[in-house]
PDB file of C-alpha atoms and ligand atoms in Angstrom:
ATOM      1  CA  MET M   1      -6.475   7.401   9.627  1.00  0.00           C
ATOM      2  CA  SER M   2      -2.790   8.044  10.173  1.00  0.00           C
ATOM      3  CA  ASN M   3      -2.731  11.699   9.073  1.00  0.00           C
ATOM      4  CA  LEU M   4      -0.022  11.184   6.467  1.00  0.00           C
ATOM      5  CA  LEU M   5      -1.332  14.186   4.525  1.00  0.00           C
ATOM      6  CA  GLU M   6      -2.369  16.408   7.444  1.00  0.00           C
ATOM      7  CA  GLY M   7      -1.961  20.079   6.564  1.00  0.00           C
ATOM      8  CA  LYS M   8      -1.555  19.358   2.840  1.00  0.00           C
ATOM      9  CA  THR M   9      -3.807  20.626   0.055  1.00  0.00           C
ATOM     10  CA  ALA M  10      -4.342  18.376  -2.964  1.00  0.00           C
ATOM     11  CA  LEU M  11      -5.835  19.192  -6.356  1.00  0.00           C
ATOM     12  CA  VAL M  12      -7.475  16.099  -7.869  1.00  0.00           C
ATOM     13  CA  LEU M  13      -8.421  16.139 -11.571  1.00  0.00           C
ATOM     14  CA  GLY M  14     -10.472  13.297 -13.007  1.00  0.00           C
ATOM     15  CA  VAL M  15     -13.246  12.407 -10.559  1.00  0.00           C
ATOM     16  CA  ALA M  16     -16.244  11.574 -12.759  1.00  0.00           C
ATOM     17  CA  ASN M  17     -18.077   9.148 -10.472  1.00  0.00           C
ATOM     18  CA  LYS M  18     -17.579   6.702  -7.583  1.00  0.00           C
ATOM     19  CA  TRP M  19     -15.799   4.227  -9.848  1.00  0.00           C
ATOM     20  CA  SER M  20     -13.130   6.727 -10.940  1.00  0.00           C
ATOM     21  CA  LEU M  21      -9.599   5.962  -9.721  1.00  0.00           C
ATOM     22  CA  ALA M  22      -9.440   9.667  -8.823  1.00  0.00           C
ATOM     23  CA  TYR M  23     -12.392   9.175  -6.456  1.00  0.00           C
ATOM     24  CA  ALA M  24     -10.597   6.349  -4.620  1.00  0.00           C
ATOM     25  CA  ILE M  25      -7.518   8.574  -4.398  1.00  0.00           C
ATOM     26  CA  ALA M  26      -9.542  11.545  -3.128  1.00  0.00           C
ATOM     27  CA  GLN M  27     -11.127   9.315  -0.465  1.00  0.00           C
ATOM     28  CA  ALA M  28      -7.717   8.075   0.707  1.00  0.00           C
ATOM     29  CA  PHE M  29      -6.275  11.603   0.694  1.00  0.00           C
ATOM     30  CA  ARG M  30      -9.218  12.765   2.799  1.00  0.00           C
ATOM     31  CA  ARG M  31      -8.763   9.837   5.188  1.00  0.00           C
ATOM     32  CA  GLU M  32      -5.150  10.973   5.651  1.00  0.00           C
ATOM     33  CA  GLY M  33      -6.207  14.520   6.469  1.00  0.00           C
ATOM     34  CA  ALA M  34      -5.641  16.340   3.156  1.00  0.00           C
ATOM     35  CA  SER M  35      -7.758  19.289   2.131  1.00  0.00           C
ATOM     36  CA  LEU M  36      -9.181  18.606  -1.348  1.00  0.00           C
ATOM     37  CA  ILE M  37      -9.888  20.645  -4.469  1.00  0.00           C
ATOM     38  CA  LEU M  38     -11.689  18.792  -7.269  1.00  0.00           C
ATOM     39  CA  THR M  39     -12.337  19.577 -10.912  1.00  0.00           C
ATOM     40  CA  TYR M  40     -14.857  18.271 -13.416  1.00  0.00           C
ATOM     41  CA  GLN M  41     -15.123  18.382 -17.183  1.00  0.00           C
ATOM     42  CA  GLY M  42     -18.188  20.117 -18.592  1.00  0.00           C
ATOM     43  CA  GLU M  43     -21.656  20.990 -17.356  1.00  0.00           C
ATOM     44  CA  ARG M  44     -22.864  17.357 -17.475  1.00  0.00           C
ATOM     45  CA  LEU M  45     -20.629  16.407 -14.556  1.00  0.00           C
ATOM     46  CA  LYS M  46     -21.096  19.598 -12.509  1.00  0.00           C
ATOM     47  CA  LYS M  47     -23.843  18.358 -10.181  1.00  0.00           C
ATOM     48  CA  PRO M  48     -22.574  14.757  -9.716  1.00  0.00           C
ATOM     49  CA  VAL M  49     -19.025  15.907  -8.967  1.00  0.00           C
ATOM     50  CA  GLU M  50     -20.274  18.695  -6.689  1.00  0.00           C
ATOM     51  CA  ASP M  51     -22.190  16.044  -4.736  1.00  0.00           C
ATOM     52  CA  LEU M  52     -19.075  13.868  -4.469  1.00  0.00           C
ATOM     53  CA  ALA M  53     -17.063  16.930  -3.443  1.00  0.00           C
ATOM     54  CA  THR M  54     -19.525  17.613  -0.619  1.00  0.00           C
ATOM     55  CA  GLU M  55     -19.283  14.001   0.516  1.00  0.00           C
ATOM     56  CA  LEU M  56     -15.485  14.236   0.474  1.00  0.00           C
ATOM     57  CA  GLY M  57     -15.487  17.563   2.296  1.00  0.00           C
ATOM     58  CA  ALA M  58     -13.640  19.238  -0.605  1.00  0.00           C
ATOM     59  CA  SER M  59     -13.025  22.932  -0.080  1.00  0.00           C
ATOM     60  CA  ARG M  60     -13.532  23.786  -3.747  1.00  0.00           C
ATOM     61  CA  VAL M  61     -14.767  22.290  -7.003  1.00  0.00           C
ATOM     62  CA  PHE M  62     -14.572  23.904 -10.433  1.00  0.00           C
ATOM     63  CA  GLU M  63     -14.726  23.149 -14.131  1.00  0.00           C
ATOM     64  CA  CYS M  64     -11.510  22.235 -15.914  1.00  0.00           C
ATOM     65  CA  ASP M  65     -11.557  20.780 -19.391  1.00  0.00           C
ATOM     66  CA  VAL M  66      -7.854  20.239 -20.064  1.00  0.00           C
ATOM     67  CA  THR M  67      -8.285  21.015 -23.765  1.00  0.00           C
ATOM     68  CA  ARG M  68      -9.306  24.604 -22.892  1.00  0.00           C
ATOM     69  CA  ASP M  69      -6.594  27.115 -22.015  1.00  0.00           C
ATOM     70  CA  GLU M  70      -9.062  29.362 -20.160  1.00  0.00           C
ATOM     71  CA  ASP M  71      -9.942  26.440 -17.839  1.00  0.00           C
ATOM     72  CA  LEU M  72      -6.277  25.569 -17.281  1.00  0.00           C
ATOM     73  CA  ALA M  73      -5.600  29.226 -16.451  1.00  0.00           C
ATOM     74  CA  ARG M  74      -7.935  28.849 -13.452  1.00  0.00           C
ATOM     75  CA  LEU M  75      -5.496  26.403 -11.884  1.00  0.00           C
ATOM     76  CA  SER M  76      -2.950  29.167 -11.381  1.00  0.00           C
ATOM     77  CA  GLU M  77      -5.474  31.105  -9.279  1.00  0.00           C
ATOM     78  CA  LEU M  78      -5.599  28.392  -6.609  1.00  0.00           C
ATOM     79  CA  GLY M  79      -3.641  29.039  -3.444  1.00  0.00           C
ATOM     80  CA  ARG M  80      -0.765  26.941  -2.152  1.00  0.00           C
ATOM     81  CA  LEU M  81      -0.788  23.320  -3.332  1.00  0.00           C
ATOM     82  CA  ASP M  82       1.130  20.343  -1.969  1.00  0.00           C
ATOM     83  CA  ALA M  83      -0.126  17.629  -4.310  1.00  0.00           C
ATOM     84  CA  VAL M  84      -1.714  17.291  -7.734  1.00  0.00           C
ATOM     85  CA  VAL M  85      -3.361  14.113  -8.998  1.00  0.00           C
ATOM     86  CA  HIS M  86      -3.803  13.972 -12.792  1.00  0.00           C
ATOM     87  CA  SER M  87      -6.218  11.121 -13.498  1.00  0.00           C
ATOM     88  CA  ILE M  88      -7.379  11.999 -16.989  1.00  0.00           C
ATOM     89  CA  ALA M  89      -7.379  10.213 -20.327  1.00  0.00           C
ATOM     90  CA  PHE M  90      -9.460  10.121 -23.469  1.00  0.00           C
ATOM     91  CA  ALA M  91      -9.419   8.508 -26.904  1.00  0.00           C
ATOM     92  CA  ASN M  92     -12.160   8.216 -29.482  1.00  0.00           C
ATOM     93  CA  ARG M  93     -13.978   4.926 -29.081  1.00  0.00           C
ATOM     94  CA  GLU M  94     -13.409   3.958 -32.724  1.00  0.00           C
ATOM     95  CA  ASP M  95      -9.647   4.193 -32.136  1.00  0.00           C
ATOM     96  CA  LEU M  96      -9.980   1.539 -29.410  1.00  0.00           C
ATOM     97  CA  ASP M  97     -12.108  -0.630 -31.617  1.00  0.00           C
ATOM     98  CA  ARG M  98     -10.230  -1.010 -34.909  1.00  0.00           C
ATOM     99  CA  PRO M  99      -6.677  -1.863 -35.955  1.00  0.00           C
ATOM    100  CA  PHE M 100      -4.106   0.624 -34.585  1.00  0.00           C
ATOM    101  CA  VAL M 101      -2.812   1.232 -38.101  1.00  0.00           C
ATOM    102  CA  GLU M 102      -6.195   2.834 -38.910  1.00  0.00           C
ATOM    103  CA  THR M 103      -5.786   5.554 -36.238  1.00  0.00           C
ATOM    104  CA  SER M 104      -6.651   8.926 -37.771  1.00  0.00           C
ATOM    105  CA  ARG M 105      -4.469  12.024 -37.463  1.00  0.00           C
ATOM    106  CA  ALA M 106      -7.214  13.766 -35.475  1.00  0.00           C
ATOM    107  CA  GLY M 107      -7.815  10.766 -33.189  1.00  0.00           C
ATOM    108  CA  PHE M 108      -4.093  10.442 -32.495  1.00  0.00           C
ATOM    109  CA  ALA M 109      -3.756  14.160 -31.711  1.00  0.00           C
ATOM    110  CA  LEU M 110      -6.815  14.174 -29.442  1.00  0.00           C
ATOM    111  CA  ALA M 111      -5.693  11.146 -27.410  1.00  0.00           C
ATOM    112  CA  LEU M 112      -2.208  12.598 -26.964  1.00  0.00           C
ATOM    113  CA  GLU M 113      -3.518  16.054 -26.106  1.00  0.00           C
ATOM    114  CA  VAL M 114      -5.970  14.961 -23.418  1.00  0.00           C
ATOM    115  CA  SER M 115      -4.010  12.031 -22.009  1.00  0.00           C
ATOM    116  CA  ALA M 116      -0.395  13.238 -22.148  1.00  0.00           C
ATOM    117  CA  TYR M 117       0.018  16.922 -23.011  1.00  0.00           C
ATOM    118  CA  SER M 118      -2.494  17.859 -20.298  1.00  0.00           C
ATOM    119  CA  MET M 119      -0.016  16.605 -17.672  1.00  0.00           C
ATOM    120  CA  VAL M 120       2.545  19.114 -18.944  1.00  0.00           C
ATOM    121  CA  ALA M 121      -0.013  21.933 -18.949  1.00  0.00           C
ATOM    122  CA  VAL M 122      -1.260  21.054 -15.453  1.00  0.00           C
ATOM    123  CA  ALA M 123       2.307  20.836 -14.128  1.00  0.00           C
ATOM    124  CA  ARG M 124       3.132  24.250 -15.622  1.00  0.00           C
ATOM    125  CA  ALA M 125       0.111  25.828 -13.917  1.00  0.00           C
ATOM    126  CA  ALA M 126       0.532  24.021 -10.578  1.00  0.00           C
ATOM    127  CA  ALA M 127       4.310  24.218 -10.057  1.00  0.00           C
ATOM    128  CA  PRO M 128       4.339  27.920  -9.059  1.00  0.00           C
ATOM    129  CA  LEU M 129       1.748  27.089  -6.371  1.00  0.00           C
ATOM    130  CA  MET M 130       4.055  24.485  -4.829  1.00  0.00           C
ATOM    131  CA  SER M 131       6.300  27.072  -3.270  1.00  0.00           C
ATOM    132  CA  GLU M 132       7.447  24.688  -0.553  1.00  0.00           C
ATOM    133  CA  GLY M 133       7.758  21.685  -2.848  1.00  0.00           C
ATOM    134  CA  GLY M 134       5.133  19.076  -3.590  1.00  0.00           C
ATOM    135  CA  ALA M 135       4.134  15.945  -5.435  1.00  0.00           C
ATOM    136  CA  MET M 136       2.509  15.446  -8.818  1.00  0.00           C
ATOM    137  CA  ILE M 137       1.015  12.057  -9.624  1.00  0.00           C
ATOM    138  CA  THR M 138      -0.477  10.765 -12.843  1.00  0.00           C
ATOM    139  CA  LEU M 139      -2.097   7.457 -13.801  1.00  0.00           C
ATOM    140  CA  THR M 140      -0.689   5.253 -16.519  1.00  0.00           C
ATOM    141  CA  TYR M 141      -1.073   1.698 -17.820  1.00  0.00           C
ATOM    142  CA  LEU M 142       1.099  -1.189 -18.998  1.00  0.00           C
ATOM    143  CA  GLY M 143      -0.089  -0.531 -22.562  1.00  0.00           C
ATOM    144  CA  SER M 144       2.635   2.163 -22.684  1.00  0.00           C
ATOM    145  CA  SER M 145       5.337  -0.438 -23.098  1.00  0.00           C
ATOM    146  CA  ARG M 146       3.558  -3.663 -24.093  1.00  0.00           C
ATOM    147  CA  VAL M 147       1.069  -4.355 -26.814  1.00  0.00           C
ATOM    148  CA  LEU M 148      -2.316  -4.968 -25.206  1.00  0.00           C
ATOM    149  CA  THR M 149      -5.139  -5.787 -27.572  1.00  0.00           C
ATOM    150  CA  ASN M 150      -7.349  -2.768 -28.386  1.00  0.00           C
ATOM    151  CA  TYR M 151      -5.407  -0.323 -26.160  1.00  0.00           C
ATOM    152  CA  ASN M 152      -3.950   1.096 -29.388  1.00  0.00           C
ATOM    153  CA  VAL M 153      -3.496   4.882 -29.440  1.00  0.00           C
ATOM    154  CA  MET M 154      -3.910   5.021 -25.647  1.00  0.00           C
ATOM    155  CA  GLY M 155      -0.719   2.976 -25.378  1.00  0.00           C
ATOM    156  CA  VAL M 156       1.106   5.612 -27.420  1.00  0.00           C
ATOM    157  CA  ALA M 157      -0.412   8.354 -25.238  1.00  0.00           C
ATOM    158  CA  LYS M 158       0.684   6.551 -22.039  1.00  0.00           C
ATOM    159  CA  ALA M 159       4.230   6.131 -23.411  1.00  0.00           C
ATOM    160  CA  SER M 160       4.270   9.879 -24.017  1.00  0.00           C
ATOM    161  CA  LEU M 161       2.826  10.548 -20.562  1.00  0.00           C
ATOM    162  CA  GLU M 162       5.529   8.433 -18.874  1.00  0.00           C
ATOM    163  CA  ALA M 163       8.271  10.230 -20.803  1.00  0.00           C
ATOM    164  CA  ALA M 164       6.691  13.554 -19.803  1.00  0.00           C
ATOM    165  CA  VAL M 165       6.839  12.428 -16.155  1.00  0.00           C
ATOM    166  CA  ARG M 166      10.605  11.931 -16.474  1.00  0.00           C
ATOM    167  CA  TYR M 167      11.215  15.320 -18.123  1.00  0.00           C
ATOM    168  CA  LEU M 168       8.989  17.096 -15.594  1.00  0.00           C
ATOM    169  CA  ALA M 169      10.674  15.302 -12.690  1.00  0.00           C
ATOM    170  CA  SER M 170      14.065  16.377 -13.980  1.00  0.00           C
ATOM    171  CA  GLU M 171      13.072  20.036 -14.364  1.00  0.00           C
ATOM    172  CA  LEU M 172      11.010  20.366 -11.192  1.00  0.00           C
ATOM    173  CA  GLY M 173      13.282  18.353  -8.902  1.00  0.00           C
ATOM    174  CA  PRO M 174      15.446  21.358  -7.988  1.00  0.00           C
ATOM    175  CA  ARG M 175      12.230  23.052  -6.765  1.00  0.00           C
ATOM    176  CA  LYS M 176      11.513  20.028  -4.524  1.00  0.00           C
ATOM    177  CA  ILE M 177       8.566  19.006  -6.679  1.00  0.00           C
ATOM    178  CA  ARG M 178       8.395  15.259  -7.305  1.00  0.00           C
ATOM    179  CA  VAL M 179       6.617  13.857 -10.359  1.00  0.00           C
ATOM    180  CA  ASN M 180       5.612  10.195 -10.577  1.00  0.00           C
ATOM    181  CA  ALA M 181       3.175   7.887 -12.338  1.00  0.00           C
ATOM    182  CA  ILE M 182       1.227   4.969 -10.942  1.00  0.00           C
ATOM    183  CA  SER M 183       0.699   2.176 -13.447  1.00  0.00           C
ATOM    184  CA  ALA M 184      -2.577   0.684 -12.289  1.00  0.00           C
ATOM    185  CA  GLY M 185      -3.847  -2.732 -13.213  1.00  0.00           C
ATOM    186  CA  PRO M 186      -7.142  -2.805 -15.121  1.00  0.00           C
ATOM    187  CA  VAL M 187     -10.137  -1.580 -13.124  1.00  0.00           C
ATOM    188  CA  LYS M 188     -13.725  -1.411 -14.415  1.00  0.00           C
ATOM    189  CA  THR M 189     -14.326   2.348 -14.736  1.00  0.00           C
ATOM    190  CA  ALA M 190     -16.220   4.441 -17.280  1.00  0.00           C
ATOM    191  CA  SER M 191     -13.041   4.990 -19.329  1.00  0.00           C
ATOM    192  CA  ALA M 192     -12.091   1.316 -19.207  1.00  0.00           C
ATOM    193  CA  ARG M 193     -15.499   0.347 -20.584  1.00  0.00           C
ATOM    194  CA  GLY M 194     -14.503   2.161 -23.792  1.00  0.00           C
ATOM    195  CA  ILE M 195     -11.858  -0.488 -24.456  1.00  0.00           C
ATOM    196  CA  LYS M 196     -13.241  -3.322 -26.556  1.00  0.00           C
ATOM    197  CA  ASP M 197     -13.268  -6.703 -24.757  1.00  0.00           C
ATOM    198  CA  PHE M 198     -12.137  -5.121 -21.476  1.00  0.00           C
ATOM    199  CA  SER M 199     -13.697  -7.967 -19.492  1.00  0.00           C
ATOM    200  CA  LYS M 200     -11.315 -10.392 -21.238  1.00  0.00           C
ATOM    201  CA  ILE M 201      -8.370  -8.319 -19.961  1.00  0.00           C
ATOM    202  CA  LEU M 202      -9.767  -8.525 -16.422  1.00  0.00           C
ATOM    203  CA  SER M 203     -10.104 -12.315 -16.677  1.00  0.00           C
ATOM    204  CA  ALA M 204      -6.577 -12.741 -18.088  1.00  0.00           C
ATOM    205  CA  VAL M 205      -5.089 -10.676 -15.247  1.00  0.00           C
ATOM    206  CA  ALA M 206      -7.038 -12.571 -12.583  1.00  0.00           C
ATOM    207  CA  GLU M 207      -5.758 -15.817 -14.065  1.00  0.00           C
ATOM    208  CA  ARG M 208      -2.080 -14.898 -14.519  1.00  0.00           C
ATOM    209  CA  ALA M 209      -1.118 -12.120 -12.085  1.00  0.00           C
ATOM    210  CA  PRO M 210       1.011 -13.213  -9.114  1.00  0.00           C
ATOM    211  CA  PHE M 211      -1.862 -12.309  -6.780  1.00  0.00           C
ATOM    212  CA  ARG M 212      -4.357 -14.263  -9.003  1.00  0.00           C
ATOM    213  CA  ARG M 213      -6.803 -11.374  -8.800  1.00  0.00           C
ATOM    214  CA  ASN M 214      -7.387  -7.899 -10.168  1.00  0.00           C
ATOM    215  CA  THR M 215      -6.352  -4.545  -8.724  1.00  0.00           C
ATOM    216  CA  ASP M 216      -8.391  -2.906  -5.991  1.00  0.00           C
ATOM    217  CA  PRO M 217      -8.722   0.880  -6.563  1.00  0.00           C
ATOM    218  CA  ALA M 218      -7.951   1.335  -2.844  1.00  0.00           C
ATOM    219  CA  GLU M 219      -4.482  -0.129  -3.498  1.00  0.00           C
ATOM    220  CA  VAL M 220      -3.869   2.461  -6.202  1.00  0.00           C
ATOM    221  CA  ALA M 221      -5.112   5.153  -3.823  1.00  0.00           C
ATOM    222  CA  ASP M 222      -2.778   4.081  -1.015  1.00  0.00           C
ATOM    223  CA  ALA M 223       0.185   4.162  -3.409  1.00  0.00           C
ATOM    224  CA  ALA M 224      -0.841   7.724  -4.296  1.00  0.00           C
ATOM    225  CA  VAL M 225      -0.929   8.572  -0.570  1.00  0.00           C
ATOM    226  CA  PHE M 226       2.637   7.252  -0.266  1.00  0.00           C
ATOM    227  CA  LEU M 227       3.833   9.309  -3.231  1.00  0.00           C
ATOM    228  CA  ALA M 228       2.055  12.478  -2.039  1.00  0.00           C
ATOM    229  CA  SER M 229       3.253  12.124   1.550  1.00  0.00           C
ATOM    230  CA  ASP M 230       6.686  12.651   3.035  1.00  0.00           C
ATOM    231  CA  LEU M 231       7.145   8.872   2.949  1.00  0.00           C
ATOM    232  CA  GLY M 232       7.655   9.231  -0.804  1.00  0.00           C
ATOM    233  CA  ARG M 233      10.230  12.022  -0.461  1.00  0.00           C
ATOM    234  CA  GLY M 234      12.995   9.994  -2.118  1.00  0.00           C
ATOM    235  CA  VAL M 235      11.034   9.028  -5.229  1.00  0.00           C
ATOM    236  CA  THR M 236      10.709  10.999  -8.446  1.00  0.00           C
ATOM    237  CA  GLY M 237      10.425  10.338 -12.177  1.00  0.00           C
ATOM    238  CA  ASP M 238       9.221   6.828 -11.450  1.00  0.00           C
ATOM    239  CA  VAL M 239       6.469   4.569 -12.724  1.00  0.00           C
ATOM    240  CA  MET M 240       5.164   2.578  -9.774  1.00  0.00           C
ATOM    241  CA  PHE M 241       3.180  -0.531 -10.695  1.00  0.00           C
ATOM    242  CA  VAL M 242       0.102  -1.287  -8.610  1.00  0.00           C
ATOM    243  CA  ASP M 243      -1.286  -4.137 -10.671  1.00  0.00           C
ATOM    244  CA  ALA M 244      -1.318  -7.343  -8.599  1.00  0.00           C
ATOM    245  CA  GLY M 245       2.152  -7.946 -10.076  1.00  0.00           C
ATOM    246  CA  PHE M 246       0.878  -8.624 -13.602  1.00  0.00           C
ATOM    247  CA  HIS M 247       3.620  -6.570 -15.310  1.00  0.00           C
ATOM    248  CA  ILE M 248       6.413  -8.968 -14.306  1.00  0.00           C
ATOM    249  CA  MET M 249       4.853 -11.957 -16.030  1.00  0.00           C
ATOM    250  CA  GLY M 250       6.069 -13.512 -19.266  1.00  0.00           C
ATOM    251  CA  LEU M 251       4.673 -16.764 -20.495  1.00  0.00           C
TER     252      LEU M 251
HETATM  253  P1  LIG D 301     -12.705   7.672 -15.402  1.00  0.00           P
HETATM  254  O1  LIG D 301     -13.417   7.550 -14.129  1.00  0.00           O
HETATM  255  O2  LIG D 301     -13.515   7.682 -16.654  1.00  0.00           O
HETATM  256  O3  LIG D 301     -11.735   8.920 -15.330  1.00  0.00           O
HETATM  257  C1  LIG D 301     -11.236   9.569 -16.484  1.00  0.00           C
HETATM  258  C2  LIG D 301     -11.421  11.025 -16.257  1.00  0.00           C
HETATM  259  O4  LIG D 301     -10.831  11.793 -17.310  1.00  0.00           O
HETATM  260  C3  LIG D 301     -12.900  11.411 -16.208  1.00  0.00           C
HETATM  261  O5  LIG D 301     -13.132  12.202 -15.065  1.00  0.00           O
HETATM  262  C4  LIG D 301     -13.051  12.205 -17.490  1.00  0.00           C
HETATM  263  O6  LIG D 301     -14.106  13.132 -17.466  1.00  0.00           O
HETATM  264  C5  LIG D 301     -11.703  12.874 -17.539  1.00  0.00           C
HETATM  265  N1  LIG D 301     -11.476  13.571 -18.791  1.00  0.00           N
HETATM  266  C6  LIG D 301     -11.554  13.082 -20.049  1.00  0.00           C
HETATM  267  N2  LIG D 301     -11.339  14.085 -20.925  1.00  0.00           N
HETATM  268  C7  LIG D 301     -11.101  15.212 -20.196  1.00  0.00           C
HETATM  269  C8  LIG D 301     -10.833  16.563 -20.509  1.00  0.00           C
HETATM  270  N3  LIG D 301     -10.739  16.994 -21.781  1.00  0.00           N
HETATM  271  N4  LIG D 301     -10.663  17.455 -19.505  1.00  0.00           N
HETATM  272  C9  LIG D 301     -10.769  17.066 -18.211  1.00  0.00           C
HETATM  273  N5  LIG D 301     -11.041  15.799 -17.850  1.00  0.00           N
HETATM  274  C10 LIG D 301     -11.207  14.897 -18.826  1.00  0.00           C
HETATM  275  O7  LIG D 301     -11.695   6.434 -15.606  1.00  0.00           O
HETATM  276  P2  LIG D 301     -10.415   5.969 -14.776  1.00  0.00           P
HETATM  277  O8  LIG D 301     -10.186   4.560 -15.188  1.00  0.00           O
HETATM  278  O9  LIG D 301     -10.542   6.311 -13.359  1.00  0.00           O
HETATM  279  O10 LIG D 301      -9.240   6.811 -15.446  1.00  0.00           O
HETATM  280  C11 LIG D 301      -8.376   7.668 -14.711  1.00  0.00           C
HETATM  281  C12 LIG D 301      -6.941   7.503 -15.193  1.00  0.00           C
HETATM  282  O11 LIG D 301      -6.481   6.206 -14.830  1.00  0.00           O
HETATM  283  C13 LIG D 301      -6.771   7.620 -16.698  1.00  0.00           C
HETATM  284  O12 LIG D 301      -5.554   8.281 -16.978  1.00  0.00           O
HETATM  285  C14 LIG D 301      -6.657   6.161 -17.109  1.00  0.00           C
HETATM  286  O13 LIG D 301      -5.973   5.984 -18.342  1.00  0.00           O
HETATM  287  C15 LIG D 301      -5.855   5.640 -15.947  1.00  0.00           C
HETATM  288  N6  LIG D 301      -5.840   4.184 -15.803  1.00  0.00           N
HETATM  289  C16 LIG D 301      -7.017   3.491 -15.742  1.00  0.00           C
HETATM  290  C17 LIG D 301      -6.979   2.111 -15.631  1.00  0.00           C
HETATM  291  C18 LIG D 301      -8.254   1.312 -15.598  1.00  0.00           C
HETATM  292  O14 LIG D 301      -8.214   0.116 -15.892  1.00  0.00           O
HETATM  293  N7  LIG D 301      -9.390   1.887 -15.249  1.00  0.00           N
HETATM  294  C19 LIG D 301      -5.747   1.438 -15.546  1.00  0.00           C
HETATM  295  C20 LIG D 301      -4.576   2.181 -15.591  1.00  0.00           C
HETATM  296  C21 LIG D 301      -4.630   3.553 -15.720  1.00  0.00           C
HETATM  297  P3  LIG D 301     -15.444  12.732 -18.304  1.00  0.00           P
HETATM  298  O15 LIG D 301     -16.054  11.571 -17.619  1.00  0.00           O
HETATM  299  O16 LIG D 301     -16.255  13.970 -18.288  1.00  0.00           O
HETATM  300  O17 LIG D 301     -14.978  12.399 -19.699  1.00  0.00           O
END
């Protein structure tokens, strides 16, 4: 532990289980001395996330479904925050399983609401709590700018999320609040399992990425530590790739 986040309080949204990228980030934040607040979506995850919160020494855990305004309103009741990690995405499984051109109006709206608009709503609620400045971090994927088989409407949602990061960074910069995205390489999590043929993506990355392997969630977590800490003080509006270098590759 090097105490990079000593004295800082971080809100982490998106821990569902031990495989969640948000869990790896929460672990690294804890290691660096941050005080943690976690959220979960819905009654089903209450007990498992409360157990993880206890293990992580989180000071608070509460329900926050980002599609519900009353849940989002609870964010503004938290005390001072120094960092927010938004690690949330959702699309209907059928929209990740059929041609993109078949995406329904409702499926498109849902994916964009949960995966992109929620970052705007969370930033709006959290910014007033960052009275001394802070860092907001979200998780994105290469499918925002490249066509990756079956990523479909999630790619459109990630493109929107990355644009939102730039607009938020521009508006919140004068308040010393930095907003960045980490573009993680594919990692086998519950959400990733919803993408058809995900194991083929993992194999292709391991074969072609400069590191000839996949991404370790701990690498994503350490990048989040950098962005949340004072070491990242010069960086905002950015998309930082933590993907074993896969994004630079052409043929
Ligand atoms: P995960 O463990 O399934 O995390 C996704 C989280 O989003 C879950 O906690 C999920 O809760 C939550 N969520 C979904 N709908 C929500 C809602 N309406 N309100 C509040 N929370 C909601 O999967 P993950 O891979 O770690 O995903 C975290 C982030 O990383 C996502 O933005 C994802 O797109 C991004 N990412 C993942 C990869 C990868 O390969 N795994 C790569 C790049 C980027 P429930 O479980 O209750 O639905």
